[in-house]
Tab-separated table of C-alpha atoms and ligand atoms in Angstrom:
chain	number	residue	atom	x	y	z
A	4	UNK	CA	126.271	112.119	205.406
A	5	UNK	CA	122.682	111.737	204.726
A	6	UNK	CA	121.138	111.390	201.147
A	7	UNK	CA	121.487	114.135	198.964
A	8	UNK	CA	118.426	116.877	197.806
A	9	UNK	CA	117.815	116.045	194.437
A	10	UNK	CA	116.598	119.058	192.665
A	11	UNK	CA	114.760	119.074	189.353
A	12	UNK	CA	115.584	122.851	187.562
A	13	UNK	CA	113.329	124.220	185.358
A	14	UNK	CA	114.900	127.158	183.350
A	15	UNK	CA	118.495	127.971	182.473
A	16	UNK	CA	118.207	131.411	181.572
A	17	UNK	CA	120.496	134.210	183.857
A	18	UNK	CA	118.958	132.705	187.027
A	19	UNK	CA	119.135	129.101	186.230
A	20	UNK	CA	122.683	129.034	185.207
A	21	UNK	CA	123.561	131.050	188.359
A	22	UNK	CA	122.178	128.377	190.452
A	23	UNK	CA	124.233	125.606	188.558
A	24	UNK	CA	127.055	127.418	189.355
A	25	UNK	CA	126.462	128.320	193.152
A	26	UNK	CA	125.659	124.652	193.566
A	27	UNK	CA	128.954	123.239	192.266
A	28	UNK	CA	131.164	126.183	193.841
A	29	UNK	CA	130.196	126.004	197.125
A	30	UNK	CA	129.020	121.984	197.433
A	31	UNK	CA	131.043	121.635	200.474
A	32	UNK	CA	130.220	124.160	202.548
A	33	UNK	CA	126.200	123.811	201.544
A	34	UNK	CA	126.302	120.554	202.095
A	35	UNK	CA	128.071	121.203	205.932
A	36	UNK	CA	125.301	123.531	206.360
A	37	UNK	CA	122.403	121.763	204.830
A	38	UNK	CA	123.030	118.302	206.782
A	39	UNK	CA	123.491	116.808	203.300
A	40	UNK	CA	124.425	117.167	200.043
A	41	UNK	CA	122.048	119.306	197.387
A	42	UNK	CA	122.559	118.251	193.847
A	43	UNK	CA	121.029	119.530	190.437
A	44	UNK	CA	119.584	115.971	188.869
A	45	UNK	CA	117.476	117.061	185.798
A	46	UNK	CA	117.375	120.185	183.668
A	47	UNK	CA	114.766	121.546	181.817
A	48	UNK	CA	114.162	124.358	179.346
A	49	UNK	CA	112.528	125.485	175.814
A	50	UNK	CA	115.389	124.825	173.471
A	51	UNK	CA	117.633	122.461	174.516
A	52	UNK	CA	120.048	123.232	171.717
A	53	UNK	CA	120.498	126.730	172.437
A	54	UNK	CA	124.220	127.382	173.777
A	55	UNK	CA	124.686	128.065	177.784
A	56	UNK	CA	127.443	129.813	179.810
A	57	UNK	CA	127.051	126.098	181.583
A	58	UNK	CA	127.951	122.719	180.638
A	59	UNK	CA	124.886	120.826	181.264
A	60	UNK	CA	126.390	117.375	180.643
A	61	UNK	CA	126.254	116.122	184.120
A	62	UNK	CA	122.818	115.951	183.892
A	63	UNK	CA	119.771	115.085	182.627
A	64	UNK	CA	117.692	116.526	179.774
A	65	UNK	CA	113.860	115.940	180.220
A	66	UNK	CA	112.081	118.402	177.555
A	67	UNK	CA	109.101	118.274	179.765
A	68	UNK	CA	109.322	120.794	182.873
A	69	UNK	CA	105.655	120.304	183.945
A	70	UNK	CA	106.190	116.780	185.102
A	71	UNK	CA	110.118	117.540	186.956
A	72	UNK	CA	108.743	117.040	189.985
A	73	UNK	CA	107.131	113.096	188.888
A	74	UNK	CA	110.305	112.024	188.109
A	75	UNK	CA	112.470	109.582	191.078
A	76	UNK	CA	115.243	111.460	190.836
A	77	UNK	CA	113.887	114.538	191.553
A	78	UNK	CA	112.867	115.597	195.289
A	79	UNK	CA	112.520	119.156	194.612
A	80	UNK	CA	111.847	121.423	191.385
A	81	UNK	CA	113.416	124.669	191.268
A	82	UNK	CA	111.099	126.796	188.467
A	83	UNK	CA	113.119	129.929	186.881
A	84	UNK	CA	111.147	130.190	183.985
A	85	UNK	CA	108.731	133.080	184.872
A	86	UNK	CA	105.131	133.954	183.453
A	87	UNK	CA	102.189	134.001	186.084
A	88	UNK	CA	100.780	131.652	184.302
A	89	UNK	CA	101.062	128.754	181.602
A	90	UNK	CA	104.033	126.107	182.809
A	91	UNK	CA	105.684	127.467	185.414
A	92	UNK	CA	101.627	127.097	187.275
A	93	UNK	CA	100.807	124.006	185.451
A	94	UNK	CA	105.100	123.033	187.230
A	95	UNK	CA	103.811	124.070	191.088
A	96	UNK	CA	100.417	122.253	190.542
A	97	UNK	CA	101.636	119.605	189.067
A	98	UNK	CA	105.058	119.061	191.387
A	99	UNK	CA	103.097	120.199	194.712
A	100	UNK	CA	100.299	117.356	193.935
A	101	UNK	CA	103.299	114.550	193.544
A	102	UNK	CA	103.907	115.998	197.019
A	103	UNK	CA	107.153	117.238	195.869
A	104	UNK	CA	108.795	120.516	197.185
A	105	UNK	CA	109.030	123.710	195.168
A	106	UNK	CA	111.004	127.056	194.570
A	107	UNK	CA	110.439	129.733	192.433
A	108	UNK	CA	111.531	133.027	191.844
A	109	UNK	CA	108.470	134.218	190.120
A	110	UNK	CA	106.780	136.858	191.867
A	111	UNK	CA	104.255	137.017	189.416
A	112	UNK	CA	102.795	133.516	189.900
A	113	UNK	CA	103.033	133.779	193.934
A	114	UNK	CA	101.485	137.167	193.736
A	115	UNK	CA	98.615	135.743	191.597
A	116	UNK	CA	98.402	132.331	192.792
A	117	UNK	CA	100.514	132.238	195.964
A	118	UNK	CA	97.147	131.477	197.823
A	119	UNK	CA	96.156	128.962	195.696
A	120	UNK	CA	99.777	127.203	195.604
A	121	UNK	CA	100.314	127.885	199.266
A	122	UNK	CA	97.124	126.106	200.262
A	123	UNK	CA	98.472	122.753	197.982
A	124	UNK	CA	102.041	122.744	199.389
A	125	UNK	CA	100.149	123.053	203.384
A	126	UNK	CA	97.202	120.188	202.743
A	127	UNK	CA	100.433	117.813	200.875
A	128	UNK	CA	102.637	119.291	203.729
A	129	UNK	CA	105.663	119.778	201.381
A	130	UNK	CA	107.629	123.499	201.413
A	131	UNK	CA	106.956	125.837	198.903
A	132	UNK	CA	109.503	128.460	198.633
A	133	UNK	CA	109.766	131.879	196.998
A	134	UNK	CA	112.825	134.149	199.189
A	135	UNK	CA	114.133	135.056	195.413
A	136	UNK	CA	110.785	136.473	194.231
A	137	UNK	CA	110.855	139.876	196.325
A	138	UNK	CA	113.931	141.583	195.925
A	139	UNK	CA	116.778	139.435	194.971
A	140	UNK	CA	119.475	138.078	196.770
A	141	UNK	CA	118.144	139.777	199.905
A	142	UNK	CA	117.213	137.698	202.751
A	143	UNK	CA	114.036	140.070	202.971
A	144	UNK	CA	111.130	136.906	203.093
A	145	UNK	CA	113.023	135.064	205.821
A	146	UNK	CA	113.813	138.083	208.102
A	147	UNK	CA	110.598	138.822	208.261
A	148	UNK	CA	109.130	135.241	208.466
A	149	UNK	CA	111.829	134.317	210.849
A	150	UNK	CA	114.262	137.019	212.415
A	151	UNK	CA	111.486	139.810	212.744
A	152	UNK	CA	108.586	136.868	213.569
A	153	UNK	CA	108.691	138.244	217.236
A	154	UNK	CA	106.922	141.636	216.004
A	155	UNK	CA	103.800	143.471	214.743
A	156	UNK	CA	104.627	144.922	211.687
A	157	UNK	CA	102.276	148.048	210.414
A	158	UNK	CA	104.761	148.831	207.380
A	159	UNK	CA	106.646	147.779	204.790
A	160	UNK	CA	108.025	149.713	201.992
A	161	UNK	CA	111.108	149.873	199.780
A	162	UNK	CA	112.729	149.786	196.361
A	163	UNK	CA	111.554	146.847	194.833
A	164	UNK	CA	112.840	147.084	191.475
A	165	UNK	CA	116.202	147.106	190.217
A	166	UNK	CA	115.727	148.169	186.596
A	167	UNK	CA	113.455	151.307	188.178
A	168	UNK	CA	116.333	152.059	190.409
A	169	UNK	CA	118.798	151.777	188.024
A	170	UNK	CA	116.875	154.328	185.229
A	171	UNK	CA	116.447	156.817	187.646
A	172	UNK	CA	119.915	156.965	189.652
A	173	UNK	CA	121.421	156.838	186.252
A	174	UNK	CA	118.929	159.979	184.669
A	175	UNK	CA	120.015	161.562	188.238
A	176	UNK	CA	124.045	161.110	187.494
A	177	UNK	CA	123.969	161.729	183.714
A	178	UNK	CA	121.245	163.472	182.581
A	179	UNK	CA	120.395	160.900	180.145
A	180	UNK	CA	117.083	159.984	179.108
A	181	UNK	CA	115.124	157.569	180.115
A	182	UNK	CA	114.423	155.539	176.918
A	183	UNK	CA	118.476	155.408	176.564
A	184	UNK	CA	118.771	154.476	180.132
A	185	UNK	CA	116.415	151.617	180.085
A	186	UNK	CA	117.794	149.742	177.142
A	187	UNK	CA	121.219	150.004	178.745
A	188	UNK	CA	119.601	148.573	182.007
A	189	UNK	CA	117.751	145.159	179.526
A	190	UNK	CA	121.748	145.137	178.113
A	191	UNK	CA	122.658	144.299	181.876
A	192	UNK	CA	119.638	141.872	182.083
A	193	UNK	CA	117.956	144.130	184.993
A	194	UNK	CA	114.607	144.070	183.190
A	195	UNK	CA	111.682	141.593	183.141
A	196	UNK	CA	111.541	140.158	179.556
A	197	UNK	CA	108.547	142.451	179.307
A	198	UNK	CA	110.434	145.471	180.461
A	199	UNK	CA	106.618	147.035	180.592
A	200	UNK	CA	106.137	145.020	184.279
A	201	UNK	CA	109.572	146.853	185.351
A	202	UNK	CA	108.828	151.009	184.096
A	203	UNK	CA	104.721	150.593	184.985
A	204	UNK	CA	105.435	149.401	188.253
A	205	UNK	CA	103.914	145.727	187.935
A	206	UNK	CA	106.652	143.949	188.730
A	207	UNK	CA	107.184	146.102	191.995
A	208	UNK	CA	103.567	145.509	192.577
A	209	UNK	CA	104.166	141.915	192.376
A	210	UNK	CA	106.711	142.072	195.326
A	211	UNK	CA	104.725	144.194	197.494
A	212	UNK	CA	101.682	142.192	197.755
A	213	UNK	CA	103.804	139.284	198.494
A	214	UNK	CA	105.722	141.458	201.357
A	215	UNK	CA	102.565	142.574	202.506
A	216	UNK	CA	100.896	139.490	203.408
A	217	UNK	CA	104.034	137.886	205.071
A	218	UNK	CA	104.517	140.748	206.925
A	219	UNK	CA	101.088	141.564	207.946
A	220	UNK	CA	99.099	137.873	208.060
A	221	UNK	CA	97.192	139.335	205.471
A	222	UNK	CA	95.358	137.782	202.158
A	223	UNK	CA	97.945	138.778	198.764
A	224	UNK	CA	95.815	141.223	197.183
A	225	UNK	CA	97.513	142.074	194.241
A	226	UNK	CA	94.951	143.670	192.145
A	227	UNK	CA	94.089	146.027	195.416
A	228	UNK	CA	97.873	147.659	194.924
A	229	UNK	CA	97.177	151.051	193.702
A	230	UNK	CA	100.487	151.169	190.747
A	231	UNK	CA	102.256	154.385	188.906
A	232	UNK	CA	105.194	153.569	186.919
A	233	UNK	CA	107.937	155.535	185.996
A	234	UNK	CA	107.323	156.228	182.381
A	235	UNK	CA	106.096	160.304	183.282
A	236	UNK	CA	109.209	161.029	185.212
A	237	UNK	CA	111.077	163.870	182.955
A	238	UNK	CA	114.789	164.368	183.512
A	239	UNK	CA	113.482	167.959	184.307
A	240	UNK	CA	110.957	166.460	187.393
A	241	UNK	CA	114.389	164.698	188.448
A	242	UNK	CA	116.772	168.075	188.499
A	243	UNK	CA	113.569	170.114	190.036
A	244	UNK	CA	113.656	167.121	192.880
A	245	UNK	CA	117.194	167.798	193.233
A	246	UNK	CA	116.697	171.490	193.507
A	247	UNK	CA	114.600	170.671	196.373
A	248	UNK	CA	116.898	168.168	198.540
A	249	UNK	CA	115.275	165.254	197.260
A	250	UNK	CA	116.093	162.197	195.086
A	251	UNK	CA	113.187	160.204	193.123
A	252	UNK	CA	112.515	156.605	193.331
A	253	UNK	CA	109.817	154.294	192.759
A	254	UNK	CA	108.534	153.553	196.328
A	255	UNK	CA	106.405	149.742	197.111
A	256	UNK	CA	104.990	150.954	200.307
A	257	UNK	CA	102.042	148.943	202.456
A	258	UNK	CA	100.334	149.447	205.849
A	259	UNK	CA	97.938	147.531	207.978
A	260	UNK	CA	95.651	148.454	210.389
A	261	UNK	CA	92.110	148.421	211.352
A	262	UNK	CA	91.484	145.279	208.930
A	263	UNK	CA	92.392	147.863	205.684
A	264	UNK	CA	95.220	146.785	203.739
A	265	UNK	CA	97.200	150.197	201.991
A	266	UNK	CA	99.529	149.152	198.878
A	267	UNK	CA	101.104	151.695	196.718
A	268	UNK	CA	103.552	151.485	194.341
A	269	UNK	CA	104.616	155.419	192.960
A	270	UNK	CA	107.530	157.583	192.517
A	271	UNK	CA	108.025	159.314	195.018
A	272	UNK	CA	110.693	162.172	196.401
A	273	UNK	CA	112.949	161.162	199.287
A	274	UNK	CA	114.793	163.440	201.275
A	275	UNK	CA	118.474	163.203	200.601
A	276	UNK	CA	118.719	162.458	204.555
A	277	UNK	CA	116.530	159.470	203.678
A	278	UNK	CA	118.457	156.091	203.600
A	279	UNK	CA	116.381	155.169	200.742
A	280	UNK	CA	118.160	157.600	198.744
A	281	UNK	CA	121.392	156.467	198.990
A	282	UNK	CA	120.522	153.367	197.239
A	283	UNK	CA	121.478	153.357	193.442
A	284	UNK	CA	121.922	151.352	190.489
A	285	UNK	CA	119.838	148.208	190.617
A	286	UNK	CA	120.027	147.765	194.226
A	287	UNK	CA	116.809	147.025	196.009
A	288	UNK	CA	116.034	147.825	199.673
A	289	UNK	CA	113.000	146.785	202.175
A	290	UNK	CA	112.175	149.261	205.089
A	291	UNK	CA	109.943	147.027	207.722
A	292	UNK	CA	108.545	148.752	211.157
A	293	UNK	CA	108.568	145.939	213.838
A	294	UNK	CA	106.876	147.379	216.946
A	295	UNK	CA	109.652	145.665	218.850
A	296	UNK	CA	112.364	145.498	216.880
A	297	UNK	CA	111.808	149.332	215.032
A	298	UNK	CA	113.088	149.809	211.827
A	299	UNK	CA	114.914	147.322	210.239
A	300	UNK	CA	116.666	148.289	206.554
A	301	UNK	CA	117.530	145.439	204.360
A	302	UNK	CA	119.683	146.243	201.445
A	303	UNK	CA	121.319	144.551	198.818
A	304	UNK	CA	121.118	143.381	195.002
A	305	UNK	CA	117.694	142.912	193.708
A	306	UNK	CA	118.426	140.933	190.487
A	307	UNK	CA	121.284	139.122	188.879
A	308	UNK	CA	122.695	136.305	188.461
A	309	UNK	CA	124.713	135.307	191.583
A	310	UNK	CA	122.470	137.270	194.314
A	311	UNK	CA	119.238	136.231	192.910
A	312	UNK	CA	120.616	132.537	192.608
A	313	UNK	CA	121.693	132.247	196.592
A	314	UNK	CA	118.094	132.973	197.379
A	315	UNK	CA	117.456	130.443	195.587
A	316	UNK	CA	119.602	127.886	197.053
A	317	UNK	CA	118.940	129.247	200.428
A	318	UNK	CA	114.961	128.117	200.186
A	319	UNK	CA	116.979	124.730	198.810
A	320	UNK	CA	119.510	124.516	202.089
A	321	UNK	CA	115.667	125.168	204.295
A	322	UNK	CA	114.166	121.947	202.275
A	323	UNK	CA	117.302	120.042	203.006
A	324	UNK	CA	117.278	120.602	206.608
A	325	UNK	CA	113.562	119.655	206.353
A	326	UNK	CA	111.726	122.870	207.317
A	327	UNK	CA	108.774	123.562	205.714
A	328	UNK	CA	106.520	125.885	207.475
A	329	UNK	CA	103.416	127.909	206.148
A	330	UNK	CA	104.765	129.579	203.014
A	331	UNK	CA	103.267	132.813	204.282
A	332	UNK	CA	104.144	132.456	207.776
A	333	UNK	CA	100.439	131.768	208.880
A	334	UNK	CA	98.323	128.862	207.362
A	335	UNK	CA	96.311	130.359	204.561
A	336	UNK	CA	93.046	129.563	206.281
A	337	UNK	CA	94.409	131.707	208.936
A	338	UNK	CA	95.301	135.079	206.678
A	339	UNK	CA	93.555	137.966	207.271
A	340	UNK	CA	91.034	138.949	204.573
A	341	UNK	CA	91.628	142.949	204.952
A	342	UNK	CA	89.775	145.683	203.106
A	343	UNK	CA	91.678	147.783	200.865
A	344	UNK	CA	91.988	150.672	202.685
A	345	UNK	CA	90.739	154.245	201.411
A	346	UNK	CA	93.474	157.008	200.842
A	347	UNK	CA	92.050	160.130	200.849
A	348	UNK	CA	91.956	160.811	204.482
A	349	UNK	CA	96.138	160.083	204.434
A	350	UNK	CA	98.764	162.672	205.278
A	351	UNK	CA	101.642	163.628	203.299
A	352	UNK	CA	103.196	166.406	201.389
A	353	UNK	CA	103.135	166.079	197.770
A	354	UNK	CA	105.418	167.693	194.531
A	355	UNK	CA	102.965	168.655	191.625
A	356	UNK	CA	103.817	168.961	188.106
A	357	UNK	CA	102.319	171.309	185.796
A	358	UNK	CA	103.191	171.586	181.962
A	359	UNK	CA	101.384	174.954	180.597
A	360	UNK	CA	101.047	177.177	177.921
A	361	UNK	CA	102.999	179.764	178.900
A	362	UNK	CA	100.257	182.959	178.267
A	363	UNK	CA	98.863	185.280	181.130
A	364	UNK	CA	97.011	183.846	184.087
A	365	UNK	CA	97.956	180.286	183.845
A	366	UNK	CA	99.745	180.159	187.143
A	367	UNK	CA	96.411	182.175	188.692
A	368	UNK	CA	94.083	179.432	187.276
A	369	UNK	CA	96.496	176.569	188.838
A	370	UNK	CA	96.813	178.493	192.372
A	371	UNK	CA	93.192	179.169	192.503
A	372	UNK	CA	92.680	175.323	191.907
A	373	UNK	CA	94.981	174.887	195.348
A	374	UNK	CA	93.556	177.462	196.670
A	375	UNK	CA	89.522	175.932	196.415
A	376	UNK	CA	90.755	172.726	196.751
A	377	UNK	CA	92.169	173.936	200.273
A	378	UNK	CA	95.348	172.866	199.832
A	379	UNK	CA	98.383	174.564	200.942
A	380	UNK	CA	101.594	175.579	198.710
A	381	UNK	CA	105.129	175.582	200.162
A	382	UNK	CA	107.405	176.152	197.226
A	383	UNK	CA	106.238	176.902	193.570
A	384	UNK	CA	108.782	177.186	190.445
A	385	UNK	CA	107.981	178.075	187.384
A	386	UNK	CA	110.603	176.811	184.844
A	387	UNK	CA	111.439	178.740	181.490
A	388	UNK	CA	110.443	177.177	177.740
A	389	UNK	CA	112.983	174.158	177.346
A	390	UNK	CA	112.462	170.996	175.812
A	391	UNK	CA	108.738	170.357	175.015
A	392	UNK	CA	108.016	173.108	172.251
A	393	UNK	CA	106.097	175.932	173.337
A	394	UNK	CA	105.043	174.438	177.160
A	395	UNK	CA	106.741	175.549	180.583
A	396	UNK	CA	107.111	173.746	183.533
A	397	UNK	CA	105.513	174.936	186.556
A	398	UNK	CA	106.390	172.669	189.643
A	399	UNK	CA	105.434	173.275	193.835
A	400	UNK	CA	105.593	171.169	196.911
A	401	UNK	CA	102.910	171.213	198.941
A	402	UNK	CA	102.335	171.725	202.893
A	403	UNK	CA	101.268	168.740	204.762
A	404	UNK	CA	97.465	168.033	204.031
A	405	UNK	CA	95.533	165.273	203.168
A	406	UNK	CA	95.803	163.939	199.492
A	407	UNK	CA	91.699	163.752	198.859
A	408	UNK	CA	92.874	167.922	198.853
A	409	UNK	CA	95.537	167.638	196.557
A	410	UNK	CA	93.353	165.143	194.367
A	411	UNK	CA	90.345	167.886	194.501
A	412	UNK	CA	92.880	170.418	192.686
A	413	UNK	CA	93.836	168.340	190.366
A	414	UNK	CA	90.484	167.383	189.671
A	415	UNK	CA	89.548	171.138	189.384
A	416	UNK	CA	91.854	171.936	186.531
A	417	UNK	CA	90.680	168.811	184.513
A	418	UNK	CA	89.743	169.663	180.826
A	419	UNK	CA	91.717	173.231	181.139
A	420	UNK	CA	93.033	174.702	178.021
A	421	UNK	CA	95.764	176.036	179.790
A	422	UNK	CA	97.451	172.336	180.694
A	423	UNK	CA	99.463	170.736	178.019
A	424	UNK	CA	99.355	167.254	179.786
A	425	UNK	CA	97.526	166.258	182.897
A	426	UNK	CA	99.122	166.773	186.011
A	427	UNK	CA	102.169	164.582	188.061
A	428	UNK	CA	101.646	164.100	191.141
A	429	UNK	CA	104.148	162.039	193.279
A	430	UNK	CA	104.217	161.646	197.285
A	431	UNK	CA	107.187	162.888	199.237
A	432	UNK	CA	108.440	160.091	201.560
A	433	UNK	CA	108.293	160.704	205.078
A	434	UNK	CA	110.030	160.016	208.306
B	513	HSE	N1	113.126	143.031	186.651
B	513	HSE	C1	113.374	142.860	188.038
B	513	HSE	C2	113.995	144.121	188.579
B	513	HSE	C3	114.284	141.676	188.242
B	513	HSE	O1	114.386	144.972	187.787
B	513	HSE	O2	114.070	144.299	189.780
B	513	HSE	C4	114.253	141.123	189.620
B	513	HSE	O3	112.990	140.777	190.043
């Protein structure tokens, strides 16, 4: 058999040990499948004393990760430590310029430097590799980079974050709250080490932009993804939903067309007919719309240990067999710069969320707002006093109309008296 991969890790948190373990179970049949053998040489991480759920005696310490990917017994570095920034960027510049390969599972680096790193790895013409950035163990980069290649895709959306997912299915099935919810979702080691980037929608943001531009050719625009976190979501907005037939869940979506680029990342309601709302816990799932192919669903575990470690060895099984390829299917000279596109003029249905003083002619003022703001009202309930002292909850779902209406009303109420918070607004998924 040929010589093995020799792979430099950087990182031995959840991730990291995960991939020493996959690597050792399943040598043989990786190494059938990968024409060779792929073998962890070097380790790397902050504190070398700190105790592991591995035994990192077989190999070998270097306290310097930067410079893995210098070293002669290292062919590939494998970075898990995370941070857009600082080492894990100084790691890809540094390994990519020894013309090294490298994997990472940090979305936030690709998403703010994937161009950047992308357009390294293609002039040294060494793989660069990210399948475990965007939603964890599933396969989503490489069917859409390979099995869906054949197609024009116009849309991508999904749940894109685990620690979201899990929060709300679990305020759906228990009634908990959500501050009680998320710190049993950082106990299951779900959340970013900055949970902020999981509940404000960042780290989903992160993913989309890098789903968008391999599925659409398109320049990562990060900063262009318009993001809403979960953090105003009230168990009572996720019963009303529930009244209604629909299930909440914090939605990536993008669409291309016309050179304009659409990203969102919001809650939204989806119909309980909607496969996206039969996916709980911290499951992940990417909707894409081949024009070929139609709608493909991919589902599966979006962080973790084992699922989020075979992505990573899968990019590692590629780099054995010696593909390399464009890291974002199409040569970076080659993406399409697209405009972000504008969003008023799009079509939807939306749930509004009022919080009032509960006194005469509140619900007038808020249905006059609608009303001048030409925007049309299918269902409107007006909850009693509960929880937040002295407020009600007034809630509707609107007929289909464009949102520049529905942001009109809610401009028109800005400043009132009569509002105890400013307004929720969340989209309603569609077909
Ligand atoms: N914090 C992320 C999530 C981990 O909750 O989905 C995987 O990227």
């Amino acid at each position: 058999m040929a010589e093995p991969l020799r792979v430099g890790l950087a990182g031995l948190g959840t991730v990291g040990a995960g991939v020493i373990r996959l690597v050792e179970a399943n040598a043989a049949l990786i190494a059938r499948r990968a024409g060779r053998p792929i073998v962890v040489t070097t380790v790397s991480a902050r504190d070398r004393r700190k105790k592991r759920s591995v035994d990192l005696a077989p190999y070998t310490w270097d306290d310097d990760m930067v410079i893995l990917g210098e070293r002669p017994d290292v062919d590939v570095v494998v970075e898990l430590v995370g941070g857009a920034d600082g080492p894990a960027l100084a790691c890809a510049r540094a390994t990519i310029e020894a013309g090294k390969a490298f994997v990472t599972a940090n979305k936030a680096m690709i998403a703010h430097h994937g161009l950047e790193l992308a357009g390294k790895a293609e002039a040294a013409k060494v793989a660069l590799k990210f399948e475990a950035a965007v939603a964890g163990g599933i396969p989503v980069i490489k069917g859409l980079r390979e099995g869906a290649a054949a197609n024009a895709i116009e849309r991508v959306y999904g749940i894109l974050n685990g620690t979201c997912n899990y929060i709300l299915s679990t305020m759906e099935d228990t009634g908990r709250d959500f501050a009680d919810v998320l710190r049993e979702a950082q106990a299951k080691g779900y959340a970013e080490a900055d949970p902020a980037f999981d509940i404000e929608g960042t780290d989903a943001a992160h993913k989309l932009s890098i789903l968008a531009a391999i599925a659409f050719g398109s320049r990562i625009d990060f900063p262009g993804v318009d993001t809403t976190g979960i953090t105003r979501l009230k168990a009572a907005d996720i019963a009303q939903a529930d009244a209604l037939g629909y299930v909440i869940r914090l939605i990536g979506m993008a669409e291309a067309g016309d050179g304009q680029l659409f990203q969102r990342v919001q809650p939204h309601l989806v119909p309980f007919d909607h496969p996206l709302a039969h996916v709980d816990g911290a499951t992940n799932a990417v909707v894409a719309e081949g024009n070929f192919s139609g709608r493909l669903l991919f589902q599966g575990a979006g962080a973790g240990e084992g699922p989020t470690a075979s992505a990573v060895v899968a990019d590692l099984i590629d780099i054995a067999r010696g593909e390399i390829g464009a890291p974002f299917s199409v040569p970076v000279a080659e993406l399409e710069a697209m405009e972000p596109a504008a969003t008023g003029h799009r079509q939807g249905r939306a749930y509004l969320r009022f919080m009032v003083a509960d006194r005469p002619g509140v619900l007038a003022e808020i249905t006059a707002a609608m009303r001048d703001a030409g925007v049309s009202i299918e269902s409107l309930i007006q909850k009693g006093r509960a929880g937040d002292a002295g407020a009600v909850m007034v809630a509707m779902v609107t007929h289909e109309g464009p949102e520049s209406a529905v942001a009109e009303a809610v401009r028109l109420l800005e400043g009132s008296d009569s509002l105890t918070e400013p307004p929720l607004v969340l989209q309603i998924l569609g077909e």
